[in-house]
Amino acid sequence: MSDAEKIVIVGASLAGARAAEGAREAGFEGEIVLIGDEPERPYERPPLSKDYLRGEKDDLAWVHEESFYAEHDIDLRTSTFVSGIDPSAGTVLVEGGDPEPYDRLLLATGCEPRRIDIPGAELDGIHYLRSAGDSAELGERLREGIRLVVVGAGWIGSEVAASARQKGCEVILVEPQEVPLQSVLGTEVGGVYAEIHLEQGVDFKSGTGVEAFLGEGSVSKVRTTAGEIEADLVVVGVGAVPRTGLAEAAGLELNNGVPVDAGLRTEAEGIYAAGDITNQFHPFFNDRIRVEHWANARRQGFAAGRSMAGAEVIYDDLPYFFSDQYDVGMEYVGFASDWDEVVIRGSKENREFIAFWLKDGRIQAGMNVNIWDVSETIGELIKSKRQIDLVALADPDTDLATI
Ligand SMILES: Cc1cc2nc3c(=O)[nH]c(=O)nc-3n(C[C@H](O)[C@H](O)[C@H](O)COP(=O)(O)OP(=O)(O)OC[C@H]3O[C@@H](n4cnc5c(N)ncnc54)[C@H](O)[C@@H]3O)c2cc1C
C-alpha cells in the first residue's frame, strides 16, 4: 500500500470520479480532493448528443449518487479551476484559493472540441458540444423545422444529426470525406451510416469542406467548397483535442496527450493521468494508444485510482465504445488503425451485422450493430491473436465462440 497521505485529482468528470472510487476501493485512507471547473458533480457525456440533447431526459447521467462523495470522504470541489501545477513544491494552484499540496496527483482534464478557425467562426448560432451546458443550450435551439448544418460526420456530428432529425429539424451534414466515420470504420461500414442518414432525410454532403460562416450577428449561411447552404444553426463536430495545458506548464512531456505507462504514471514522480488526455503504453498492442471514449475513462480512471493507492496495476483492457443513432445501436471493441480486410457477418441491409477489421488474418477490431451480448466474445477473438477462418467468421450460423 502507498505511503501517500493525500491524492489530488484535477478534472471532476468520469475518469477523475472513478479514480477517487478506485483509490478508496484499493484501501487508500488518506485525503482525496477532486477538483473540477464544471458546476455539476461528475456526470457522463454520452447522453449529451442523444436523449439529453433531445430533451427526453431531464437529469444528467451521474457517475455517482450525490451522497457517494461524502460517504467515501472525497472532498469534491466543483466550479473550481486549477490554473497550474508546481511539481517541485508538490502543489496545484487553485484559482482564487490557496495552493493545494499533494502526494499523488492525477490529471484527468479530458478533451475539448477542436475549433475551426475560418471567417465568421465567432457568429452567434455556431455551437460546439462537450458539456451539459452546451447540450442544454443547443437542445433548446433544436426546434422543429429549423435548418441545421452539422459540420463533420464523426461520432458527435453523426449523433447530433440523428438527434436533430428526431426533433424534426432539417439537417445538412457536411463532411470532407466520402462517408461518415470514415477514418474509424472505412468506406464500406461508414457507407452503412451514410445510407442510414439519407434514409432518415439528412442531406449528406460528402466530399465537402467548409470555408466560411456568413451572417449579420448570427449565422445564416455556410460557404462550402460545393456552394452556399442556408443555415439557422450550425454544430461543429470536427474532433476533440486533449486539454494538456496544465501538463505542459508543469513541464511534462507531451506526445498526442500525456504519455503514461501501463500503471497510468507519467514521467514525473507522483503524477498520474487518466481518461481522454492519456496516451498510454498499452501492453496488448505493445504501443501507445489514446482513446477518447466512455469505457476507457471509466475503467482507466478506476485503475489510475488504484495505482495511486499503491496497488499493482497493469491497465490492458481493450478499447470499447458505443454509439446510438436513430434505432441503430452499435458497440465497437478493439483498435484498428490499419487493416487489409473487412469481413461482414450478417446483413448490412437489415442493419443487423458484425463487422470485423483484420490484418494478416487476425482480428484487430469488431463492431456489432443491433446484435447484442457479443462484445466479450469479439474481445476474446482479438486477444487470441489467432489466424481466423474467414468463411466461418462470415457465417452467422457458426457460433462465434467456436471460431
Ligand atoms: C457529446 C458527447 C457524446 C459522447 N458520446 C459517447 C458515446 O456514445 N460513447 C463513448 O464511448 N464515448 C462518448 N463520448 C466520449 C466520452 O464522454 C469521453 O471519452 C469521456 O467523457 C472522457 O472522460 P474524461 O474524464 O477523461 O474527460 P472529460 O469528460 O472531458 O472531463 C474532464 C474534466 O476536467 C475538467 N477540467 C479540465 N481542465 C481543468 C482545470 N484546469 N481545472 C479544473 N477542471 C478542469 C473539465 O471541465 C471536465 O469536467 C462522448 C463525448 C461527448 C462530448
GROMACS .gro file of C-alpha atoms and ligand atoms in nm:
model
  456
    1MET     CA    1   0.000   0.000   0.000
    2SER     CA    2   0.113   0.352  -0.078
    3ASP     CA    3   0.254   0.579   0.192
    4ALA     CA    4   0.086   0.878   0.022
    5GLU     CA    5  -0.138   1.078   0.251
    6LYS     CA    6  -0.313   1.295   0.002
    7ILE     CA    7  -0.438   1.244  -0.353
    8VAL     CA    8  -0.544   1.543  -0.560
    9ILE     CA    9  -0.741   1.482  -0.880
   10VAL     CA   10  -0.780   1.757  -1.140
   11GLY     CA   11  -1.084   1.705  -1.360
   12ALA     CA   12  -1.407   1.605  -1.187
   13SER     CA   13  -1.562   1.405  -1.465
   14LEU     CA   14  -1.577   1.035  -1.546
   15ALA     CA   15  -1.206   0.947  -1.521
   16GLY     CA   16  -1.150   1.169  -1.216
   17ALA     CA   17  -1.452   1.047  -1.021
   18ARG     CA   18  -1.377   0.684  -1.099
   19ALA     CA   19  -1.016   0.736  -0.987
   20ALA     CA   20  -1.139   0.861  -0.648
   21GLU     CA   21  -1.358   0.549  -0.628
   22GLY     CA   22  -1.069   0.325  -0.733
   23ALA     CA   23  -0.835   0.471  -0.470
   24ARG     CA   24  -1.088   0.409  -0.193
   25GLU     CA   25  -1.163   0.062  -0.328
   26ALA     CA   26  -0.790  -0.018  -0.307
   27GLY     CA   27  -0.792   0.081   0.058
   28PHE     CA   28  -0.649   0.433   0.042
   29GLU     CA   29  -0.735   0.601   0.370
   30GLY     CA   30  -0.575   0.943   0.318
   31GLU     CA   31  -0.729   1.264   0.194
   32ILE     CA   32  -0.881   1.276  -0.157
   33VAL     CA   33  -0.954   1.611  -0.321
   34LEU     CA   34  -1.143   1.602  -0.652
   35ILE     CA   35  -1.139   1.938  -0.830
   36GLY     CA   36  -1.330   2.035  -1.143
   37ASP     CA   37  -1.431   2.356  -1.314
   38GLU     CA   38  -1.781   2.248  -1.416
   39PRO     CA   39  -2.070   2.340  -1.184
   40GLU     CA   40  -2.219   1.989  -1.172
   41ARG     CA   41  -2.089   1.689  -0.986
   42PRO     CA   42  -1.927   1.433  -1.223
   43TYR     CA   43  -2.158   1.313  -1.498
   44GLU     CA   44  -2.126   1.102  -1.813
   45ARG     CA   45  -2.128   1.272  -2.153
   46PRO     CA   46  -2.278   1.016  -2.396
   47PRO     CA   47  -2.642   1.129  -2.340
   48LEU     CA   48  -2.544   1.488  -2.428
   49SER     CA   49  -2.566   1.409  -2.801
   50LYS     CA   50  -2.855   1.163  -2.756
   51ASP     CA   51  -3.159   1.162  -2.526
   52TYR     CA   52  -3.049   1.455  -2.307
   53LEU     CA   53  -2.996   1.669  -2.618
   54ARG     CA   54  -3.341   1.574  -2.748
   55GLY     CA   55  -3.495   1.675  -2.415
   56GLU     CA   56  -3.611   1.320  -2.343
   57LYS     CA   57  -3.417   1.307  -2.015
   58ASP     CA   58  -3.408   1.593  -1.765
   59ASP     CA   59  -3.146   1.452  -1.537
   60LEU     CA   60  -2.781   1.401  -1.620
   61ALA     CA   61  -2.626   1.054  -1.611
   62TRP     CA   62  -2.438   1.097  -1.285
   63VAL     CA   63  -2.121   0.897  -1.232
   64HIS     CA   64  -2.217   0.854  -0.866
   65GLU     CA   65  -2.508   0.933  -0.638
   66GLU     CA   66  -2.479   1.270  -0.468
   67SER     CA   67  -2.418   1.104  -0.131
   68PHE     CA   68  -2.125   0.897  -0.265
   69TYR     CA   69  -1.863   1.170  -0.218
   70ALA     CA   70  -1.937   1.238   0.149
   71GLU     CA   71  -1.981   0.868   0.221
   72HIS     CA   72  -1.635   0.798   0.079
   73ASP     CA   73  -1.477   1.104   0.233
   74ILE     CA   74  -1.399   1.258  -0.106
   75ASP     CA   75  -1.366   1.636  -0.099
   76LEU     CA   76  -1.541   1.727  -0.426
   77ARG     CA   77  -1.490   2.086  -0.534
   78THR     CA   78  -1.696   2.189  -0.836
   79SER     CA   79  -1.675   2.524  -1.024
   80THR     CA   80  -1.308   2.534  -0.927
   81PHE     CA   81  -1.041   2.596  -1.189
   82VAL     CA   82  -0.686   2.469  -1.147
   83SER     CA   83  -0.451   2.721  -1.304
   84GLY     CA   84  -0.116   2.549  -1.257
   85ILE     CA   85   0.093   2.276  -1.104
   86ASP     CA   86   0.421   2.315  -0.923
   87PRO     CA   87   0.577   1.967  -0.928
   88SER     CA   88   0.884   2.077  -0.731
   89ALA     CA   89   0.667   2.208  -0.446
   90GLY     CA   90   0.411   1.927  -0.490
   91THR     CA   91   0.117   2.167  -0.515
   92VAL     CA   92  -0.162   2.253  -0.757
   93LEU     CA   93  -0.261   2.616  -0.795
   94VAL     CA   94  -0.629   2.674  -0.748
   95GLU     CA   95  -0.778   2.989  -0.896
   96GLY     CA   96  -0.897   3.213  -0.614
   97GLY     CA   97  -0.766   2.977  -0.345
   98ASP     CA   98  -0.456   2.856  -0.168
   99PRO     CA   99  -0.214   2.613  -0.334
  100GLU     CA  100  -0.328   2.257  -0.271
  101PRO     CA  101  -0.048   2.018  -0.169
  102TYR     CA  102  -0.049   1.661  -0.299
  103ASP     CA  103   0.147   1.341  -0.254
  104ARG     CA  104  -0.010   1.190  -0.567
  105LEU     CA  105  -0.169   1.396  -0.843
  106LEU     CA  106  -0.399   1.273  -1.118
  107LEU     CA  107  -0.454   1.472  -1.434
  108ALA     CA  108  -0.796   1.388  -1.573
  109THR     CA  109  -0.862   1.706  -1.766
  110GLY     CA  110  -1.015   1.535  -2.070
  111CYS     CA  111  -1.064   1.693  -2.409
  112GLU     CA  112  -1.223   2.000  -2.557
  113PRO     CA  113  -1.380   2.038  -2.900
  114ARG     CA  114  -1.143   2.124  -3.181
  115ARG     CA  115  -1.236   2.475  -3.304
  116ILE     CA  116  -1.242   2.569  -3.668
  117ASP     CA  117  -1.071   2.889  -3.750
  118ILE     CA  118  -1.249   3.023  -4.058
  119PRO     CA  119  -1.416   3.357  -4.132
  120GLY     CA  120  -1.740   3.401  -3.936
  121ALA     CA  121  -1.641   3.149  -3.668
  122GLU     CA  122  -1.748   3.395  -3.395
  123LEU     CA  123  -2.107   3.441  -3.520
  124ASP     CA  124  -2.395   3.352  -3.292
  125GLY     CA  125  -2.565   3.022  -3.369
  126ILE     CA  126  -2.243   2.824  -3.410
  127HIS     CA  127  -2.229   2.553  -3.147
  128TYR     CA  128  -1.977   2.307  -3.012
  129LEU     CA  129  -2.075   2.020  -2.786
  130ARG     CA  130  -1.885   1.898  -2.483
  131SER     CA  131  -2.060   1.992  -2.159
  132ALA     CA  132  -2.407   1.957  -2.010
  133GLY     CA  133  -2.444   2.334  -2.052
  134ASP     CA  134  -2.356   2.308  -2.425
  135SER     CA  135  -2.612   2.031  -2.469
  136ALA     CA  136  -2.890   2.215  -2.285
  137GLU     CA  137  -2.828   2.533  -2.485
  138LEU     CA  138  -2.817   2.351  -2.819
  139GLY     CA  139  -3.120   2.134  -2.733
  140GLU     CA  140  -3.321   2.448  -2.662
  141ARG     CA  141  -3.247   2.575  -3.014
  142LEU     CA  142  -3.312   2.249  -3.199
  143ARG     CA  143  -3.673   2.327  -3.285
  144GLU     CA  144  -3.887   2.155  -3.547
  145GLY     CA  145  -3.838   2.297  -3.894
  146ILE     CA  146  -3.511   2.485  -3.837
  147ARG     CA  147  -3.224   2.429  -4.080
  148LEU     CA  148  -2.925   2.283  -3.900
  149VAL     CA  149  -2.590   2.245  -4.069
  150VAL     CA  150  -2.367   1.991  -3.897
  151VAL     CA  151  -2.000   2.029  -3.984
  152GLY     CA  152  -1.820   1.695  -3.958
  153ALA     CA  153  -1.967   1.343  -3.971
  154GLY     CA  154  -1.762   1.190  -3.690
  155TRP     CA  155  -1.934   1.039  -3.384
  156ILE     CA  156  -2.056   1.366  -3.233
  157GLY     CA  157  -2.165   1.516  -3.566
  158SER     CA  158  -2.344   1.197  -3.670
  159GLU     CA  159  -2.524   1.164  -3.337
  160VAL     CA  160  -2.626   1.530  -3.334
  161ALA     CA  161  -2.756   1.495  -3.692
  162ALA     CA  162  -2.964   1.193  -3.583
  163SER     CA  163  -3.099   1.367  -3.272
  164ALA     CA  164  -3.185   1.681  -3.471
  165ARG     CA  165  -3.376   1.476  -3.730
  166GLN     CA  166  -3.560   1.305  -3.446
  167LYS     CA  167  -3.659   1.652  -3.326
  168GLY     CA  168  -3.789   1.744  -3.672
  169CYS     CA  169  -3.507   1.972  -3.785
  170GLU     CA  170  -3.394   1.990  -4.144
  171VAL     CA  171  -3.037   1.859  -4.130
  172ILE     CA  172  -2.749   1.910  -4.370
  173LEU     CA  173  -2.444   1.705  -4.275
  174VAL     CA  174  -2.125   1.832  -4.436
  175GLU     CA  175  -1.818   1.608  -4.445
  176PRO     CA  176  -1.494   1.629  -4.646
  177GLN     CA  177  -1.462   1.250  -4.665
  178GLU     CA  178  -1.676   1.015  -4.870
  179VAL     CA  179  -1.882   0.863  -4.586
  180PRO     CA  180  -1.946   0.933  -4.216
  181LEU     CA  181  -1.693   0.795  -3.967
  182GLN     CA  182  -1.462   0.701  -4.250
  183SER     CA  183  -1.134   0.727  -4.062
  184VAL     CA  184  -1.252   0.477  -3.794
  185LEU     CA  185  -1.480   0.246  -3.994
  186GLY     CA  186  -1.355   0.274  -4.352
  187THR     CA  187  -1.574   0.331  -4.655
  188GLU     CA  188  -1.770   0.004  -4.653
  189VAL     CA  189  -1.901   0.021  -4.296
  190GLY     CA  190  -1.908   0.402  -4.290
  191GLY     CA  191  -2.125   0.369  -4.601
  192VAL     CA  192  -2.391   0.196  -4.392
  193TYR     CA  193  -2.412   0.512  -4.179
  194ALA     CA  194  -2.434   0.728  -4.492
  195GLU     CA  195  -2.736   0.521  -4.603
  196ILE     CA  196  -2.899   0.540  -4.261
  197HIS     CA  197  -2.874   0.919  -4.252
  198LEU     CA  198  -3.001   0.953  -4.610
  199GLU     CA  199  -3.299   0.727  -4.532
  200GLN     CA  200  -3.377   0.943  -4.232
  201GLY     CA  201  -3.388   1.251  -4.451
  202VAL     CA  202  -3.047   1.400  -4.375
  203ASP     CA  203  -2.895   1.588  -4.668
  204PHE     CA  204  -2.549   1.431  -4.654
  205LYS     CA  205  -2.293   1.632  -4.845
  206SER     CA  206  -1.983   1.417  -4.879
  207GLY     CA  207  -1.651   1.538  -5.015
  208THR     CA  208  -1.739   1.888  -4.899
  209GLY     CA  209  -1.528   2.125  -4.693
  210VAL     CA  210  -1.645   2.432  -4.504
  211GLU     CA  211  -1.484   2.766  -4.592
  212ALA     CA  212  -1.675   3.034  -4.402
  213PHE     CA  213  -1.980   3.112  -4.192
  214LEU     CA  214  -2.181   3.407  -4.319
  215GLY     CA  215  -2.437   3.630  -4.148
  216GLU     CA  216  -2.503   3.957  -3.967
  217GLY     CA  217  -2.450   3.886  -3.597
  218SER     CA  218  -2.576   3.531  -3.625
  219VAL     CA  219  -2.506   3.266  -3.883
  220SER     CA  220  -2.742   3.249  -4.182
  221LYS     CA  221  -2.530   3.065  -4.440
  222VAL     CA  222  -2.235   2.829  -4.460
  223ARG     CA  223  -2.000   2.866  -4.752
  224THR     CA  224  -1.869   2.525  -4.855
  225THR     CA  225  -1.643   2.401  -5.131
  226ALA     CA  226  -1.965   2.298  -5.310
  227GLY     CA  227  -2.152   2.627  -5.270
  228GLU     CA  228  -2.352   2.814  -5.006
  229ILE     CA  229  -2.602   2.649  -4.771
  230GLU     CA  230  -2.873   2.837  -4.577
  231ALA     CA  231  -2.850   2.773  -4.202
  232ASP     CA  232  -3.043   2.876  -3.890
  233LEU     CA  233  -2.797   2.695  -3.669
  234VAL     CA  234  -2.460   2.521  -3.701
  235VAL     CA  235  -2.298   2.247  -3.494
  236VAL     CA  236  -1.929   2.192  -3.544
  237GLY     CA  237  -1.806   1.838  -3.470
  238VAL     CA  238  -1.456   1.820  -3.607
  239GLY     CA  239  -1.292   1.624  -3.331
  240ALA     CA  240  -1.153   1.693  -2.988
  241VAL     CA  241  -0.814   1.790  -2.854
  242PRO     CA  242  -0.670   1.684  -2.519
  243ARG     CA  243  -0.658   1.956  -2.252
  244THR     CA  244  -0.288   1.935  -2.183
  245GLY     CA  245  -0.224   2.298  -2.081
  246LEU     CA  246  -0.162   2.212  -1.715
  247ALA     CA  247   0.065   1.921  -1.801
  248GLU     CA  248   0.263   2.136  -2.042
  249ALA     CA  249   0.300   2.424  -1.795
  250ALA     CA  250   0.422   2.172  -1.537
  251GLY     CA  251   0.696   2.067  -1.777
  252LEU     CA  252   0.561   1.719  -1.853
  253GLU     CA  253   0.642   1.555  -2.182
  254LEU     CA  254   0.356   1.572  -2.434
  255ASN     CA  255   0.302   1.338  -2.723
  256ASN     CA  256  -0.054   1.318  -2.855
  257GLY     CA  257  -0.174   1.386  -2.500
  258VAL     CA  258   0.011   1.296  -2.182
  259PRO     CA  259   0.220   0.978  -2.212
  260VAL     CA  260   0.169   0.729  -1.928
  261ASP     CA  261   0.286   0.376  -1.862
  262ALA     CA  262   0.059   0.075  -1.806
  263GLY     CA  263   0.023   0.182  -1.442
  264LEU     CA  264  -0.101   0.526  -1.558
  265ARG     CA  265   0.212   0.702  -1.428
  266THR     CA  266   0.357   1.000  -1.614
  267GLU     CA  267   0.731   1.054  -1.627
  268ALA     CA  268   0.703   1.294  -1.326
  269GLU     CA  269   0.726   1.141  -0.980
  270GLY     CA  270   0.384   1.117  -0.816
  271ILE     CA  271   0.190   1.247  -1.119
  272TYR     CA  272  -0.057   1.018  -1.297
  273ALA     CA  273  -0.303   1.072  -1.581
  274ALA     CA  274  -0.623   0.900  -1.696
  275GLY     CA  275  -0.904   0.931  -1.948
  276ASP     CA  276  -0.915   1.121  -2.276
  277ILE     CA  277  -0.586   1.303  -2.218
  278THR     CA  278  -0.368   0.995  -2.182
  279ASN     CA  279  -0.152   0.838  -2.444
  280GLN     CA  280  -0.098   0.510  -2.265
  281PHE     CA  281   0.156   0.241  -2.332
  282HIS     CA  282  -0.081  -0.049  -2.381
  283PRO     CA  283   0.077  -0.391  -2.317
  284PHE     CA  284  -0.155  -0.578  -2.555
  285PHE     CA  285  -0.079  -0.353  -2.853
  286ASN     CA  286   0.282  -0.307  -2.741
  287ASP     CA  287   0.236   0.055  -2.840
  288ARG     CA  288   0.090   0.383  -2.718
  289ILE     CA  289  -0.280   0.448  -2.774
  290ARG     CA  290  -0.501   0.742  -2.685
  291VAL     CA  291  -0.868   0.658  -2.657
  292GLU     CA  292  -1.143   0.922  -2.638
  293HIS     CA  293  -1.426   0.703  -2.519
  294TRP     CA  294  -1.651   0.650  -2.220
  295ALA     CA  295  -1.539   0.298  -2.128
  296ASN     CA  296  -1.174   0.397  -2.129
  297ALA     CA  297  -1.233   0.694  -1.898
  298ARG     CA  298  -1.443   0.474  -1.672
  299ARG     CA  299  -1.206   0.178  -1.643
  300GLN     CA  300  -0.872   0.351  -1.683
  301GLY     CA  301  -0.975   0.618  -1.430
  302PHE     CA  302  -1.060   0.348  -1.177
  303ALA     CA  303  -0.729   0.174  -1.249
  304ALA     CA  304  -0.538   0.501  -1.200
  305GLY     CA  305  -0.701   0.547  -0.860
  306ARG     CA  306  -0.592   0.200  -0.758
  307SER     CA  307  -0.243   0.266  -0.890
  308MET     CA  308  -0.213   0.591  -0.691
  309ALA     CA  309  -0.325   0.399  -0.383
  310GLY     CA  310  -0.026   0.169  -0.430
  311ALA     CA  311  -0.197  -0.132  -0.592
  312GLU     CA  312  -0.011  -0.321  -0.864
  313VAL     CA  313  -0.185  -0.206  -1.183
  314ILE     CA  314  -0.137  -0.304  -1.545
  315TYR     CA  315  -0.418  -0.149  -1.747
  316ASP     CA  316  -0.467  -0.359  -2.059
  317ASP     CA  317  -0.841  -0.352  -2.128
  318LEU     CA  318  -0.926  -0.346  -2.497
  319PRO     CA  319  -1.081  -0.019  -2.612
  320TYR     CA  320  -1.460  -0.031  -2.631
  321PHE     CA  321  -1.717   0.227  -2.737
  322PHE     CA  322  -2.077   0.255  -2.840
  323SER     CA  323  -2.298   0.486  -3.042
  324ASP     CA  324  -2.673   0.519  -3.092
  325GLN     CA  325  -2.816   0.684  -3.400
  326TYR     CA  326  -3.193   0.659  -3.466
  327ASP     CA  327  -3.280   0.294  -3.398
  328VAL     CA  328  -2.930   0.172  -3.481
  329GLY     CA  329  -2.712   0.086  -3.185
  330MET     CA  330  -2.355  -0.036  -3.209
  331GLU     CA  331  -2.062  -0.141  -2.995
  332TYR     CA  332  -1.700  -0.148  -3.112
  333VAL     CA  333  -1.421  -0.346  -2.945
  334GLY     CA  334  -1.052  -0.331  -3.028
  335PHE     CA  335  -0.839  -0.082  -3.213
  336ALA     CA  336  -0.787  -0.093  -3.588
  337SER     CA  337  -0.587   0.190  -3.735
  338ASP     CA  338  -0.474  -0.020  -4.027
  339TRP     CA  339  -0.638  -0.327  -4.183
  340ASP     CA  340  -0.625  -0.528  -4.504
  341GLU     CA  341  -0.968  -0.693  -4.490
  342VAL     CA  342  -1.318  -0.623  -4.361
  343VAL     CA  343  -1.545  -0.924  -4.301
  344ILE     CA  344  -1.919  -0.875  -4.258
  345ARG     CA  345  -2.123  -1.134  -4.070
  346GLY     CA  346  -2.497  -1.082  -4.109
  347SER     CA  347  -2.695  -0.830  -4.307
  348LYS     CA  348  -2.585  -0.471  -4.365
  349GLU     CA  349  -2.919  -0.408  -4.540
  350ASN     CA  350  -3.120  -0.514  -4.232
  351ARG     CA  351  -2.877  -0.328  -4.006
  352GLU     CA  352  -2.802  -0.642  -3.807
  353PHE     CA  353  -2.443  -0.743  -3.855
  354ILE     CA  354  -2.098  -0.767  -3.708
  355ALA     CA  355  -1.807  -0.612  -3.896
  356PHE     CA  356  -1.453  -0.733  -3.834
  357TRP     CA  357  -1.138  -0.550  -3.932
  358LEU     CA  358  -0.846  -0.787  -3.991
  359LYS     CA  359  -0.478  -0.758  -4.059
  360ASP     CA  360  -0.275  -1.060  -4.171
  361GLY     CA  361  -0.576  -1.280  -4.093
  362ARG     CA  362  -0.603  -1.161  -3.732
  363ILE     CA  363  -0.896  -0.962  -3.595
  364GLN     CA  364  -0.799  -0.610  -3.487
  365ALA     CA  365  -1.147  -0.483  -3.407
  366GLY     CA  366  -1.511  -0.584  -3.429
  367MET     CA  367  -1.832  -0.386  -3.433
  368ASN     CA  368  -2.174  -0.531  -3.361
  369VAL     CA  369  -2.469  -0.340  -3.500
  370ASN     CA  370  -2.813  -0.414  -3.346
  371ILE     CA  371  -2.676  -0.751  -3.228
  372TRP     CA  372  -2.604  -0.772  -2.858
  373ASP     CA  373  -2.403  -0.966  -2.599
  374VAL     CA  374  -2.115  -1.045  -2.834
  375SER     CA  375  -1.854  -0.783  -2.740
  376GLU     CA  376  -1.688  -1.010  -2.489
  377THR     CA  377  -1.652  -1.292  -2.744
  378ILE     CA  378  -1.519  -1.046  -3.003
  379GLY     CA  379  -1.268  -0.923  -2.744
  380GLU     CA  380  -1.152  -1.280  -2.682
  381LEU     CA  381  -1.103  -1.340  -3.054
  382ILE     CA  382  -0.893  -1.023  -3.075
  383LYS     CA  383  -0.690  -1.115  -2.768
  384SER     CA  384  -0.622  -1.466  -2.902
  385LYS     CA  385  -0.427  -1.307  -3.194
  386ARG     CA  386  -0.517  -1.624  -3.385
  387GLN     CA  387  -0.538  -1.659  -3.763
  388ILE     CA  388  -0.912  -1.670  -3.819
  389ASP     CA  389  -1.110  -1.889  -4.058
  390LEU     CA  390  -1.273  -1.615  -4.265
  391VAL     CA  391  -1.552  -1.835  -4.401
  392ALA     CA  392  -1.662  -1.934  -4.051
  393LEU     CA  393  -1.627  -1.574  -3.934
  394ALA     CA  394  -1.863  -1.451  -4.206
  395ASP     CA  395  -2.119  -1.723  -4.141
  396PRO     CA  396  -2.385  -1.617  -3.887
  397ASP     CA  397  -2.475  -1.984  -3.832
  398THR     CA  398  -2.130  -2.067  -3.695
  399ASP     CA  399  -2.112  -1.992  -3.324
  400LEU     CA  400  -1.866  -1.704  -3.279
  401ALA     CA  401  -1.728  -1.862  -2.964
  402THR     CA  402  -1.616  -2.171  -3.162
  403ILE     CA  403  -1.423  -1.987  -3.432
  404LIG     C1  404  -2.143   1.483  -2.659
  404LIG     C2  405  -2.057   1.363  -2.630
  404LIG     C3  406  -2.106   1.237  -2.654
  404LIG     C4  407  -2.028   1.124  -2.632
  404LIG     N1  408  -2.078   1.001  -2.658
  404LIG     C5  409  -2.003   0.892  -2.638
  404LIG     C6  410  -2.053   0.762  -2.668
  404LIG     O1  411  -2.167   0.746  -2.714
  404LIG     N2  412  -1.973   0.655  -2.645
  404LIG     C7  413  -1.847   0.667  -2.595
  404LIG     O2  414  -1.779   0.566  -2.577
  404LIG     N3  415  -1.796   0.790  -2.566
  404LIG     C8  416  -1.870   0.902  -2.586
  404LIG     N4  417  -1.819   1.027  -2.557
  404LIG     C9  418  -1.680   1.038  -2.506
  404LIG    C10  419  -1.674   1.032  -2.354
  404LIG     O3  420  -1.772   1.112  -2.298
  404LIG    C11  421  -1.535   1.077  -2.308
  404LIG     O4  422  -1.443   0.983  -2.354
  404LIG    C12  423  -1.525   1.093  -2.157
  404LIG     O5  424  -1.608   1.196  -2.113
  404LIG    C13  425  -1.383   1.123  -2.114
  404LIG     O6  426  -1.380   1.140  -1.978
  404LIG     P1  427  -1.261   1.220  -1.905
  404LIG     O7  428  -1.298   1.218  -1.759
  404LIG     O8  429  -1.132   1.168  -1.949
  404LIG     O9  430  -1.268   1.367  -1.962
  404LIG     P2  431  -1.383   1.476  -1.961
  404LIG    O10  432  -1.516   1.409  -1.956
  404LIG    O11  433  -1.355   1.569  -2.073
  404LIG    O12  434  -1.363   1.553  -1.825
  404LIG    C14  435  -1.254   1.636  -1.797
  404LIG    C15  436  -1.298   1.732  -1.688
  404LIG    O13  437  -1.187   1.810  -1.646
  404LIG    C16  438  -1.228   1.945  -1.631
  404LIG     N5  439  -1.109   2.030  -1.639
  404LIG    C17  440  -1.024   2.043  -1.745
  404LIG     N6  441  -0.924   2.130  -1.713
  404LIG    C18  442  -0.947   2.171  -1.587
  404LIG    C19  443  -0.879   2.262  -1.499
  404LIG     N7  444  -0.768   2.325  -1.534
  404LIG     N8  445  -0.933   2.282  -1.376
  404LIG    C20  446  -1.045   2.217  -1.336
  404LIG     N9  447  -1.112   2.130  -1.414
  404LIG    C21  448  -1.064   2.107  -1.538
  404LIG    C22  449  -1.325   1.961  -1.747
  404LIG    O14  450  -1.408   2.074  -1.735
  404LIG    C23  451  -1.403   1.830  -1.735
  404LIG    O15  452  -1.505   1.840  -1.640
  404LIG    C24  453  -1.896   1.140  -2.581
  404LIG    C25  454  -1.846   1.270  -2.557
  404LIG    C26  455  -1.924   1.379  -2.581
  404LIG    C27  456  -1.870   1.518  -2.556
   0.00000   0.00000   0.00000
